[in-house]
Short mmCIF file of C-alpha atoms and ligand atoms in Angstrom, two decimals:
data_model
loop_
_atom_site.label_atom_id
_atom_site.label_comp_id
_atom_site.label_asym_id
_atom_site.label_seq_id
_atom_site.Cartn_x
_atom_site.Cartn_y
_atom_site.Cartn_z
CA UNK A 1 9.82 11.66 169.30
CA UNK A 2 8.66 14.73 171.53
CA UNK A 3 11.44 17.66 171.71
CA UNK A 4 11.83 16.59 175.15
CA UNK A 5 11.89 13.14 174.67
CA UNK A 6 15.61 12.08 175.35
CA UNK A 7 15.14 10.64 178.75
CA UNK A 8 11.84 8.72 178.00
CA UNK A 9 11.58 5.00 177.13
CA UNK A 10 7.85 5.08 175.97
CA UNK A 11 5.49 7.71 173.91
CA UNK A 12 3.09 9.53 176.03
CA UNK A 13 -0.23 7.93 175.91
CA UNK A 14 -2.61 9.46 173.32
CA UNK A 15 -5.05 10.70 175.83
CA UNK A 16 -2.15 12.54 177.69
CA UNK A 17 -1.18 14.15 174.41
CA UNK A 18 -4.65 15.40 174.00
CA UNK A 19 -5.03 16.13 177.72
CA UNK A 20 -1.89 18.14 178.18
CA UNK A 21 -1.72 19.91 174.63
CA UNK A 22 -2.65 23.56 174.55
CA UNK A 23 -2.14 24.33 170.85
CA UNK A 24 -6.05 24.54 170.06
CA UNK A 25 -6.21 27.63 172.33
CA UNK A 26 -2.66 28.90 172.71
CA UNK A 27 -2.11 29.18 169.13
CA UNK A 28 -3.47 32.70 168.91
CA UNK A 29 -0.24 33.66 170.30
CA UNK A 30 1.46 32.69 167.45
CA UNK A 31 2.57 36.28 166.50
CA UNK A 32 4.09 37.13 170.05
CA UNK A 33 5.66 33.83 170.06
CA UNK A 34 7.48 34.54 166.85
CA UNK A 35 8.38 38.28 167.78
CA UNK A 36 9.96 36.92 171.08
CA UNK A 37 12.12 34.22 169.14
CA UNK A 38 13.18 36.67 166.63
CA UNK A 39 14.48 39.16 169.36
CA UNK A 40 15.96 36.14 171.57
CA UNK A 41 17.74 34.69 168.31
CA UNK A 42 19.08 38.31 167.27
CA UNK A 43 20.45 38.52 170.86
CA UNK A 44 22.09 35.26 170.91
CA UNK A 45 23.82 36.07 167.78
CA UNK A 46 25.08 39.51 169.19
CA UNK A 47 26.38 38.03 172.09
CA UNK A 48 28.09 35.30 170.08
CA UNK A 49 26.03 32.76 172.05
CA UNK A 50 25.43 31.35 168.72
CA UNK A 51 26.99 31.86 165.40
CA UNK A 52 25.73 35.08 163.69
CA UNK A 53 24.85 33.29 160.71
CA UNK A 54 22.72 30.72 162.40
CA UNK A 55 21.05 33.42 163.96
CA UNK A 56 20.28 35.21 160.90
CA UNK A 57 18.78 32.18 159.43
CA UNK A 58 16.63 31.30 162.39
CA UNK A 59 15.11 35.04 161.94
CA UNK A 60 14.65 34.56 158.41
CA UNK A 61 12.86 31.52 158.53
CA UNK A 62 10.66 32.64 161.59
CA UNK A 63 9.73 35.48 159.42
CA UNK A 64 8.68 32.97 156.73
CA UNK A 65 6.74 30.95 159.13
CA UNK A 66 4.81 33.83 160.22
CA UNK A 67 3.83 34.72 156.73
CA UNK A 68 2.90 30.89 156.22
CA UNK A 69 0.69 30.96 159.33
CA UNK A 70 -1.20 34.21 158.25
CA UNK A 71 -1.64 32.57 154.81
CA UNK A 72 -3.30 29.53 156.53
CA UNK A 73 -0.68 27.23 155.22
CA UNK A 74 0.40 25.82 158.66
CA UNK A 75 -0.89 22.87 160.30
CA UNK A 76 -0.15 22.80 164.19
CA UNK A 77 0.39 19.39 165.73
CA UNK A 78 -1.41 18.17 168.64
CA UNK A 79 1.82 16.04 169.54
CA UNK A 80 3.99 19.22 169.69
CA UNK A 81 1.83 20.32 172.51
CA UNK A 82 1.77 24.16 172.46
CA UNK A 83 2.61 27.25 170.30
CA UNK A 84 5.94 27.51 171.50
CA UNK A 85 7.25 23.81 170.57
CA UNK A 86 5.24 23.89 167.36
CA UNK A 87 6.94 26.69 166.14
CA UNK A 88 10.21 25.38 167.10
CA UNK A 89 9.52 22.29 165.48
CA UNK A 90 8.53 23.77 162.32
CA UNK A 91 11.61 25.98 162.22
CA UNK A 92 13.78 22.94 162.90
CA UNK A 93 12.17 21.01 160.09
CA UNK A 94 12.75 23.53 157.68
CA UNK A 95 16.53 24.95 158.62
CA UNK A 96 17.99 21.80 160.42
CA UNK A 97 20.60 22.32 163.09
CA UNK A 98 20.49 26.34 163.17
CA UNK A 99 16.81 25.78 164.26
CA UNK A 100 18.07 23.70 167.39
CA UNK A 101 20.20 26.43 168.52
CA UNK A 102 16.98 28.92 168.94
CA UNK A 103 16.16 27.59 172.56
CA UNK A 104 19.76 28.31 174.01
CA UNK A 105 19.48 30.17 177.39
CA UNK A 106 15.71 29.84 177.24
CA UNK A 107 12.80 27.57 178.73
CA UNK A 108 9.25 27.35 177.68
CA UNK A 109 8.49 28.75 181.13
CA UNK A 110 9.93 32.10 180.63
CA UNK A 111 9.04 31.82 176.84
CA UNK A 112 5.43 31.56 177.84
CA UNK A 113 5.34 34.41 180.36
CA UNK A 114 6.78 36.39 177.72
CA UNK A 115 4.22 35.55 175.15
CA UNK A 116 1.21 35.87 177.54
CA UNK A 117 2.42 39.39 178.55
CA UNK A 118 2.91 40.66 174.80
CA UNK A 119 -0.48 38.92 174.15
CA UNK A 120 -2.40 40.80 176.74
CA UNK A 121 -0.53 44.17 176.12
CA UNK A 122 -1.66 43.91 172.42
CA UNK A 123 -5.29 43.02 173.27
CA UNK A 124 -5.42 45.83 176.11
CA UNK A 125 -4.44 48.29 173.26
CA UNK A 126 -7.49 47.06 171.27
CA UNK A 127 -9.91 47.11 174.15
CA UNK A 128 -8.51 50.61 174.81
CA UNK A 129 -9.50 51.81 171.62
CA UNK A 130 -13.11 50.47 172.05
CA UNK A 131 -13.53 52.13 175.40
CA UNK A 132 -12.31 55.57 173.70
CA UNK A 133 -15.09 54.92 170.92
CA UNK A 134 -17.64 53.96 173.89
CA UNK A 135 -16.65 57.35 175.35
CA UNK A 136 -17.07 59.46 172.27
CA UNK A 137 -20.73 57.62 171.66
CA UNK A 138 -21.71 58.57 175.03
CA UNK A 139 -20.42 62.40 174.74
CA UNK A 140 -22.32 62.48 171.37
CA UNK A 141 -25.61 61.34 172.76
CA UNK A 142 -25.16 63.47 175.95
CA UNK A 143 -24.65 66.64 173.97
CA UNK A 144 -28.09 66.18 172.47
CA UNK A 145 -29.76 65.69 175.73
CA UNK A 146 -28.67 68.26 178.38
CA UNK A 147 -32.30 69.82 178.13
CA UNK A 148 -34.11 66.27 178.24
CA UNK A 149 -35.25 66.14 181.74
CA UNK A 150 -35.80 62.69 183.44
CA UNK A 151 -36.37 61.12 186.82
CA UNK A 152 -33.18 60.31 188.82
CA UNK A 153 -33.91 57.38 191.20
CA UNK A 154 -32.60 56.09 194.57
CA UNK A 155 -34.02 52.66 195.54
CA UNK A 156 -35.44 52.67 192.11
CA UNK A 157 -38.07 55.22 193.60
CA UNK A 158 -38.35 58.46 191.93
CA UNK A 159 -36.09 60.93 193.72
CA UNK A 160 -35.09 64.05 191.95
CA UNK A 161 -35.23 65.24 188.30
CA UNK A 162 -32.05 65.16 186.55
CA UNK A 163 -31.34 65.04 182.86
CA UNK A 164 -30.43 62.23 180.49
CA UNK A 165 -27.28 64.01 179.77
CA UNK A 166 -26.15 63.98 183.38
CA UNK A 167 -26.96 60.05 183.31
CA UNK A 168 -25.12 59.56 180.21
CA UNK A 169 -22.22 61.36 181.64
CA UNK A 170 -22.28 59.38 184.73
CA UNK A 171 -21.42 56.57 182.75
CA UNK A 172 -18.81 58.37 180.88
CA UNK A 173 -17.02 58.86 184.38
CA UNK A 174 -17.11 54.82 185.00
CA UNK A 175 -15.87 53.95 181.64
CA UNK A 176 -13.25 56.68 181.80
CA UNK A 177 -11.84 55.02 185.03
CA UNK A 178 -12.12 51.78 183.13
CA UNK A 179 -9.69 53.11 180.73
CA UNK A 180 -7.28 54.39 183.27
CA UNK A 181 -7.36 51.03 185.18
CA UNK A 182 -6.32 49.37 181.95
CA UNK A 183 -3.46 51.79 181.21
CA UNK A 184 -2.33 50.99 185.05
CA UNK A 185 -2.69 47.16 184.60
CA UNK A 186 -0.48 47.74 181.44
CA UNK A 187 2.30 49.22 183.10
CA UNK A 188 2.72 46.23 185.33
CA UNK A 189 2.34 43.96 182.56
CA UNK A 190 5.10 45.55 180.62
CA UNK A 191 8.04 43.98 182.05
CA UNK A 192 10.22 41.46 180.15
CA UNK A 193 10.73 37.99 181.59
CA UNK A 194 13.08 36.22 179.37
CA UNK A 195 16.23 35.27 180.92
CA UNK A 196 14.39 33.91 183.84
CA UNK A 197 15.14 30.49 182.48
CA UNK A 198 12.87 27.62 183.74
CA UNK A 199 13.35 29.15 187.13
CA UNK A 200 16.71 29.95 188.23
CA UNK A 201 17.74 32.12 185.26
CA UNK A 202 20.85 31.22 183.10
CA UNK A 203 24.59 30.83 182.91
CA UNK A 204 24.72 32.20 179.26
CA UNK A 205 25.56 36.12 178.97
CA UNK A 206 21.95 37.01 177.25
CA UNK A 207 21.45 40.79 177.02
CA UNK A 208 18.04 41.04 178.45
CA UNK A 209 18.05 44.80 178.32
CA UNK A 210 18.41 44.33 174.39
CA UNK A 211 15.58 41.82 174.06
CA UNK A 212 13.14 44.09 176.31
CA UNK A 213 14.00 47.21 173.96
CA UNK A 214 13.68 45.35 170.92
CA UNK A 215 10.20 44.01 171.80
CA UNK A 216 9.10 47.42 173.19
CA UNK A 217 9.37 46.77 176.96
CA UNK A 218 10.16 49.27 179.44
CA UNK A 219 11.65 47.07 181.95
CA UNK A 220 13.11 43.53 182.51
CA UNK A 221 11.54 41.46 185.68
CA UNK A 222 13.80 41.51 188.66
CA UNK A 223 13.47 38.05 190.10
CA UNK A 224 13.78 34.81 187.91
CA UNK A 225 11.35 32.77 190.43
CA UNK A 226 8.81 35.52 190.45
CA UNK A 227 8.99 36.00 186.76
CA UNK A 228 8.16 32.45 185.47
CA UNK A 229 5.48 32.14 188.09
CA UNK A 230 3.78 35.49 188.34
CA UNK A 231 0.23 35.59 186.67
CA UNK A 232 -0.85 38.69 188.64
CA UNK A 233 -1.07 40.61 185.51
CA UNK A 234 -3.53 38.15 183.96
CA UNK A 235 -5.75 38.43 187.23
CA UNK A 236 -5.47 42.06 186.99
CA UNK A 237 -6.82 42.28 183.54
CA UNK A 238 -9.44 39.76 184.39
CA UNK A 239 -10.43 42.30 187.03
CA UNK A 240 -10.48 45.32 184.90
CA UNK A 241 -12.54 43.41 182.04
CA UNK A 242 -14.74 42.39 184.83
CA UNK A 243 -15.37 46.16 185.85
CA UNK A 244 -15.96 47.07 182.40
CA UNK A 245 -18.64 44.27 182.12
CA UNK A 246 -20.15 45.61 185.35
CA UNK A 247 -20.77 49.02 183.94
CA UNK A 248 -22.10 47.68 180.64
CA UNK A 249 -24.34 45.56 182.62
CA UNK A 250 -25.89 48.28 184.91
CA UNK A 251 -26.56 50.46 182.05
CA UNK A 252 -27.95 47.36 180.09
CA UNK A 253 -29.92 46.80 182.94
CA UNK A 254 -31.46 50.26 183.03
CA UNK A 255 -32.10 50.29 178.96
CA UNK A 256 -33.88 46.91 179.61
CA UNK A 257 -36.17 48.46 182.25
CA UNK A 258 -36.57 51.71 180.35
CA UNK A 259 -37.58 49.83 177.16
CA UNK A 260 -40.42 48.09 179.28
CA UNK A 261 -44.08 49.50 178.63
CA UNK A 262 -44.15 50.94 182.26
CA UNK A 263 -41.50 53.08 181.41
CA UNK A 264 -41.18 53.59 177.79
CA UNK A 265 -38.33 56.07 178.16
CA UNK A 266 -36.37 54.34 175.16
CA UNK A 267 -36.90 52.35 172.52
CA UNK A 268 -34.06 50.09 170.80
CA UNK A 269 -33.90 50.23 167.11
CA UNK A 270 -35.26 47.36 165.37
CA UNK A 271 -31.98 46.32 164.11
CA UNK A 272 -30.91 45.75 167.74
CA UNK A 273 -34.01 44.10 168.83
CA UNK A 274 -35.38 40.55 168.50
CA UNK A 275 -39.00 39.14 168.24
CA UNK A 276 -41.01 36.27 169.73
CA UNK A 277 -41.39 32.97 168.13
CA UNK A 278 -44.94 32.82 169.51
CA UNK A 279 -45.99 36.44 170.44
CA UNK A 280 -46.32 38.49 167.39
CA UNK A 281 -46.38 41.83 169.46
CA UNK A 282 -43.06 41.38 171.14
CA UNK A 283 -39.84 43.46 170.69
CA UNK A 284 -37.38 42.32 173.37
CA UNK A 285 -33.89 44.10 174.36
CA UNK A 286 -32.06 41.02 173.82
CA UNK A 287 -28.68 42.86 173.06
CA UNK A 288 -28.88 44.52 176.47
CA UNK A 289 -30.08 41.28 178.06
CA UNK A 290 -27.01 39.58 176.65
CA UNK A 291 -24.37 41.96 177.69
CA UNK A 292 -25.90 41.48 181.19
CA UNK A 293 -25.67 37.93 180.99
CA UNK A 294 -22.35 37.74 179.71
CA UNK A 295 -20.99 39.56 182.60
CA UNK A 296 -21.46 36.49 184.65
CA UNK A 297 -18.79 34.47 182.55
CA UNK A 298 -16.36 37.37 182.76
CA UNK A 299 -16.76 37.53 186.59
CA UNK A 300 -16.39 33.68 186.64
CA UNK A 301 -13.39 33.67 185.18
CA UNK A 302 -11.90 36.26 187.51
CA UNK A 303 -12.67 33.85 190.40
CA UNK A 304 -11.55 30.93 188.52
CA UNK A 305 -8.05 32.54 187.85
CA UNK A 306 -7.62 33.62 191.46
CA UNK A 307 -8.59 30.13 192.40
CA UNK A 308 -6.25 28.45 190.10
CA UNK A 309 -3.34 30.45 191.28
CA UNK A 310 -3.89 30.28 194.94
CA UNK A 311 -2.12 27.10 195.49
CA UNK A 312 0.73 26.74 193.65
CA UNK A 313 4.29 26.65 195.02
CA UNK A 314 7.08 28.55 193.27
CA UNK A 315 8.02 28.34 190.48
CA UNK A 316 6.29 27.00 187.38
CA UNK A 317 3.49 24.36 187.37
CA UNK A 318 1.52 23.12 184.70
CA UNK A 319 -1.72 24.50 186.55
CA UNK A 320 -0.53 27.80 184.98
CA UNK A 321 -1.46 26.60 181.48
CA UNK A 322 -5.10 27.04 182.79
CA UNK A 323 -4.76 30.90 182.69
CA UNK A 324 -5.26 31.08 179.12
CA UNK A 325 -8.83 30.03 178.29
CA UNK A 326 -10.41 32.04 180.86
CA UNK A 327 -8.37 35.57 179.93
CA UNK A 328 -8.82 34.84 176.60
CA UNK A 329 -12.58 34.51 176.93
CA UNK A 330 -12.86 37.52 179.17
CA UNK A 331 -10.72 39.30 176.13
CA UNK A 332 -13.31 38.12 173.56
CA UNK A 333 -16.60 38.81 175.39
CA UNK A 334 -15.59 42.20 176.34
CA UNK A 335 -14.57 42.93 172.60
CA UNK A 336 -17.72 41.42 171.47
CA UNK A 337 -19.96 43.57 173.86
CA UNK A 338 -18.33 47.22 173.65
CA UNK A 339 -18.94 47.64 169.98
CA UNK A 340 -22.53 46.31 170.09
CA UNK A 341 -23.32 48.35 173.13
CA UNK A 342 -22.06 51.60 171.35
CA UNK A 343 -24.19 50.85 168.33
CA UNK A 344 -27.47 49.91 170.26
CA UNK A 345 -27.18 53.31 172.39
CA UNK A 346 -26.43 55.33 169.41
CA UNK A 347 -29.48 54.10 167.38
CA UNK A 348 -32.18 54.00 170.10
CA UNK A 349 -34.99 56.43 170.29
CA UNK A 350 -35.00 58.60 173.43
CA UNK A 351 -38.48 59.21 174.18
CA UNK A 352 -38.20 62.82 175.81
CA UNK A 353 -41.86 63.50 176.58
CA UNK A 354 -41.96 60.25 178.49
CA UNK A 355 -38.89 61.03 180.61
CA UNK A 356 -40.37 64.35 181.50
CA UNK A 357 -43.74 63.00 182.17
CA UNK A 358 -41.86 60.62 184.49
CA UNK A 359 -39.74 63.00 186.23
CA UNK A 360 -43.15 65.05 187.20
CA UNK A 361 -44.72 62.02 188.90
CA UNK A 362 -43.62 60.89 192.45
CA UNK A 363 -42.85 64.70 193.89
CA UNK A 364 -39.51 64.85 192.80
CA UNK A 365 -39.55 68.29 193.46
CA UNK A 366 -40.45 68.18 196.86
CA UNK A 367 -36.77 68.80 198.21
CA UNK A 368 -37.05 72.10 196.01
CA UNK A 369 -40.39 73.15 198.05
CA UNK A 370 -38.67 72.51 201.42
CA UNK A 371 -35.49 74.66 199.90
CA UNK A 372 -37.97 77.53 198.71
CA UNK A 373 -39.41 77.60 202.27
CA UNK A 374 -35.63 77.82 203.72
CA UNK A 375 -34.86 80.52 201.33
CA UNK A 376 -38.23 82.44 202.91
CA UNK A 377 -36.71 81.95 206.29
CA UNK A 378 -37.92 78.79 207.63
CA UNK A 379 -35.20 76.26 209.10
CA UNK A 380 -34.98 73.27 207.02
CA UNK A 381 -36.00 70.51 209.67
CA UNK A 382 -39.32 72.79 209.76
CA UNK A 383 -39.62 73.09 205.90
CA UNK A 384 -38.92 69.30 205.80
CA UNK A 385 -41.95 68.74 207.91
CA UNK A 386 -44.45 71.27 206.20
CA UNK A 387 -43.34 69.67 202.75
CA UNK A 388 -44.18 66.13 204.39
CA UNK A 389 -47.72 67.37 205.17
CA UNK A 390 -48.05 68.65 201.76
CA UNK A 391 -47.07 65.48 200.28
CA UNK A 392 -49.81 63.68 202.25
CA UNK A 393 -52.52 65.94 201.33
CA UNK A 394 -51.31 65.75 197.78
CA UNK A 395 -51.33 61.79 197.87
CA UNK A 396 -55.03 62.03 199.02
CA UNK A 397 -56.05 64.34 196.51
CA UNK A 398 -54.30 62.44 194.18
CA UNK A 399 -52.59 65.36 192.59
CA UNK A 400 -48.70 66.77 192.20
CA UNK A 401 -47.38 69.80 194.42
CA UNK A 402 -47.43 72.22 191.70
CA UNK A 403 -51.24 71.65 191.39
CA UNK A 404 -52.01 73.19 194.86
CA UNK A 405 -53.78 76.74 194.32
CA UNK A 406 -51.77 79.84 196.06
CA UNK A 407 -54.36 79.56 198.66
CA UNK A 408 -53.92 76.03 199.36
CA UNK A 409 -50.21 76.61 199.36
CA UNK A 410 -50.85 79.39 202.19
CA UNK A 411 -52.56 76.65 204.54
CA UNK A 412 -49.25 75.12 204.97
CA UNK A 413 -47.12 78.35 205.13
CA UNK A 414 -48.01 82.04 205.10
CA UNK A 415 -44.49 82.62 203.43
CA UNK A 416 -45.33 80.92 200.10
CA UNK A 417 -45.92 83.42 197.23
CA UNK A 418 -46.68 83.32 193.90
CA UNK A 419 -43.15 82.52 192.84
CA UNK A 420 -43.33 79.12 194.17
CA UNK A 421 -44.57 77.69 190.78
CA UNK A 422 -41.49 78.74 188.98
CA UNK A 423 -39.08 77.73 191.85
CA UNK A 424 -40.48 74.06 191.87
CA UNK A 425 -40.61 73.45 187.90
CA UNK A 426 -38.84 70.54 186.71
CA UNK A 427 -36.53 72.80 184.63
CA UNK A 428 -35.48 74.99 187.92
CA UNK A 429 -35.05 71.87 190.14
CA UNK A 430 -32.39 70.68 187.56
CA UNK A 431 -30.77 74.25 186.51
CA UNK A 432 -30.56 75.49 189.69
CA UNK A 433 -28.20 72.52 190.69
CA UNK A 434 -25.19 74.04 189.03
CA UNK A 435 -22.57 73.50 191.46
CA UNK A 436 -19.68 71.24 190.21
CA UNK A 437 -20.95 67.51 189.78
CA UNK A 438 -24.68 68.70 189.29
CA UNK A 439 -27.13 68.10 186.50
CA UNK A 440 -27.83 71.82 185.51
CA UNK A 441 -27.46 72.41 181.68
CA UNK A 442 -24.66 74.82 181.85
CA UNK A 443 -22.99 72.31 184.67
CA UNK A 444 -23.30 69.54 182.29
CA UNK A 445 -22.19 71.47 179.20
CA UNK A 446 -18.98 72.07 181.30
CA UNK A 447 -18.56 68.38 182.19
CA UNK A 448 -19.03 67.47 178.21
CA UNK A 449 -16.31 70.15 177.39
CA UNK A 450 -13.77 68.78 180.10
CA UNK A 451 -14.60 65.24 178.83
CA UNK A 452 -13.79 66.23 175.25
CA UNK A 453 -10.40 67.85 176.75
CA UNK A 454 -9.76 64.41 178.20
CA UNK A 455 -10.37 62.46 175.15
CA UNK A 456 -7.91 64.45 173.26
CA UNK A 457 -5.13 63.55 176.00
CA UNK A 458 -6.25 60.18 176.05
CA UNK A 459 -6.28 59.36 172.28
CA UNK A 460 -2.92 58.13 170.94
N1 LIG G 1 1.91 25.46 177.41
C1 LIG G 1 2.81 25.93 178.67
C2 LIG G 1 1.85 26.82 179.28
O1 LIG G 1 0.87 27.28 178.81
C3 LIG G 1 4.21 26.46 178.35
C4 LIG G 1 4.85 26.14 179.18
C5 LIG G 1 5.17 24.74 179.64
N2 LIG G 1 6.34 24.47 180.51
C6 LIG G 1 6.66 23.25 181.00
N3 LIG G 1 7.80 23.08 181.61
N4 LIG G 1 5.74 22.39 180.89
O2 LIG G 1 1.98 27.28 180.47
#
């Protein structure tokens, strides 16, 4: 008979057992479920809601059950529906009547809300560590490349030269925000729902604050209806994880492009590439492609979760059991992608010569020629027009701007002198952009220093 079977005349249909059961995916919350039950039992004893010796028995046996699960000695039953009732059933089978008192003043509705909050907070910590590792990886790479000049793009057209370090540090900023977002999301998850009961709290004098403190929560939820039907924190985490994937995917896309023969800016290590079953010459950036591809499933889960929640009247409805697989898959996917991404970028070969060569084509110093003319006294709009004509002629003659002779330059403007060549070299173009946020070597070195200081405050 089911734990809730008292009012029923028939057993559930076998198909309904399978359909209704969530044990195959919610069993991963066994640790959180047991931790929550231990705290609840301790509190029931302390409040004299159940005899202290029963509470002690429950706590002791729950610890045994935890050890047995970790040793692989426990078999969960589809019939017992979910992780909550499986563990309660095992407990009762083992210690009898005392076990039957555990669920006093509690409902599975507030129990599952507690478990999923704890589970997500635990996982958030692990992902946070992985993000810190990603930030460190980017930083180490950036340190090596403050002088590695590469073209910066807009519209995927060459625009102005930057450095590879500057490009990497752009991603540092993105993943730093991702980490801050995770911390922020965790704050809203960090509220203890037990005591909300099925929906209308309970008549027992539960000590909610005691349970919260025991479990390491910083607050208790403030409305029983909200506490059992809120899954905002699940959706918020899915959104944070989507953002992480979006950033990973953009960088992956760039690495895929840069690995192509047309760019040849980077080459993935053999250990992070795959070949073709038919074309012997092929070396493909599959890892980056898979990260880009997996981004789709995480976005999909975010939309799925929003849709699942959108029409649910208060309070708990079984629809909400559908929150687990999507958020678990978001977590698994991000945890799969971050470490492999880090190792992939740490081991790739950066082709400095090709990056520099690439930065020279496409008139990436045209703005700097205009700025040169401005320094010689021309209004910027006029300078822009002059350089426009230079570019047109250089295109005709199939050369770059620095290949004009001084005489040729002077035909465009008398104020151009011999110092033009240094003023429009790639190095000058980059290193004169030293204002805060710019690509100059000295500025990026400061950004790296600031990033290192930030990491010290973010590590825990
Ligand atoms: N397995 C359920 C879930 O994941 C637990 C709560 C079930 N409560 C209920 N009254 N059916 O949401």
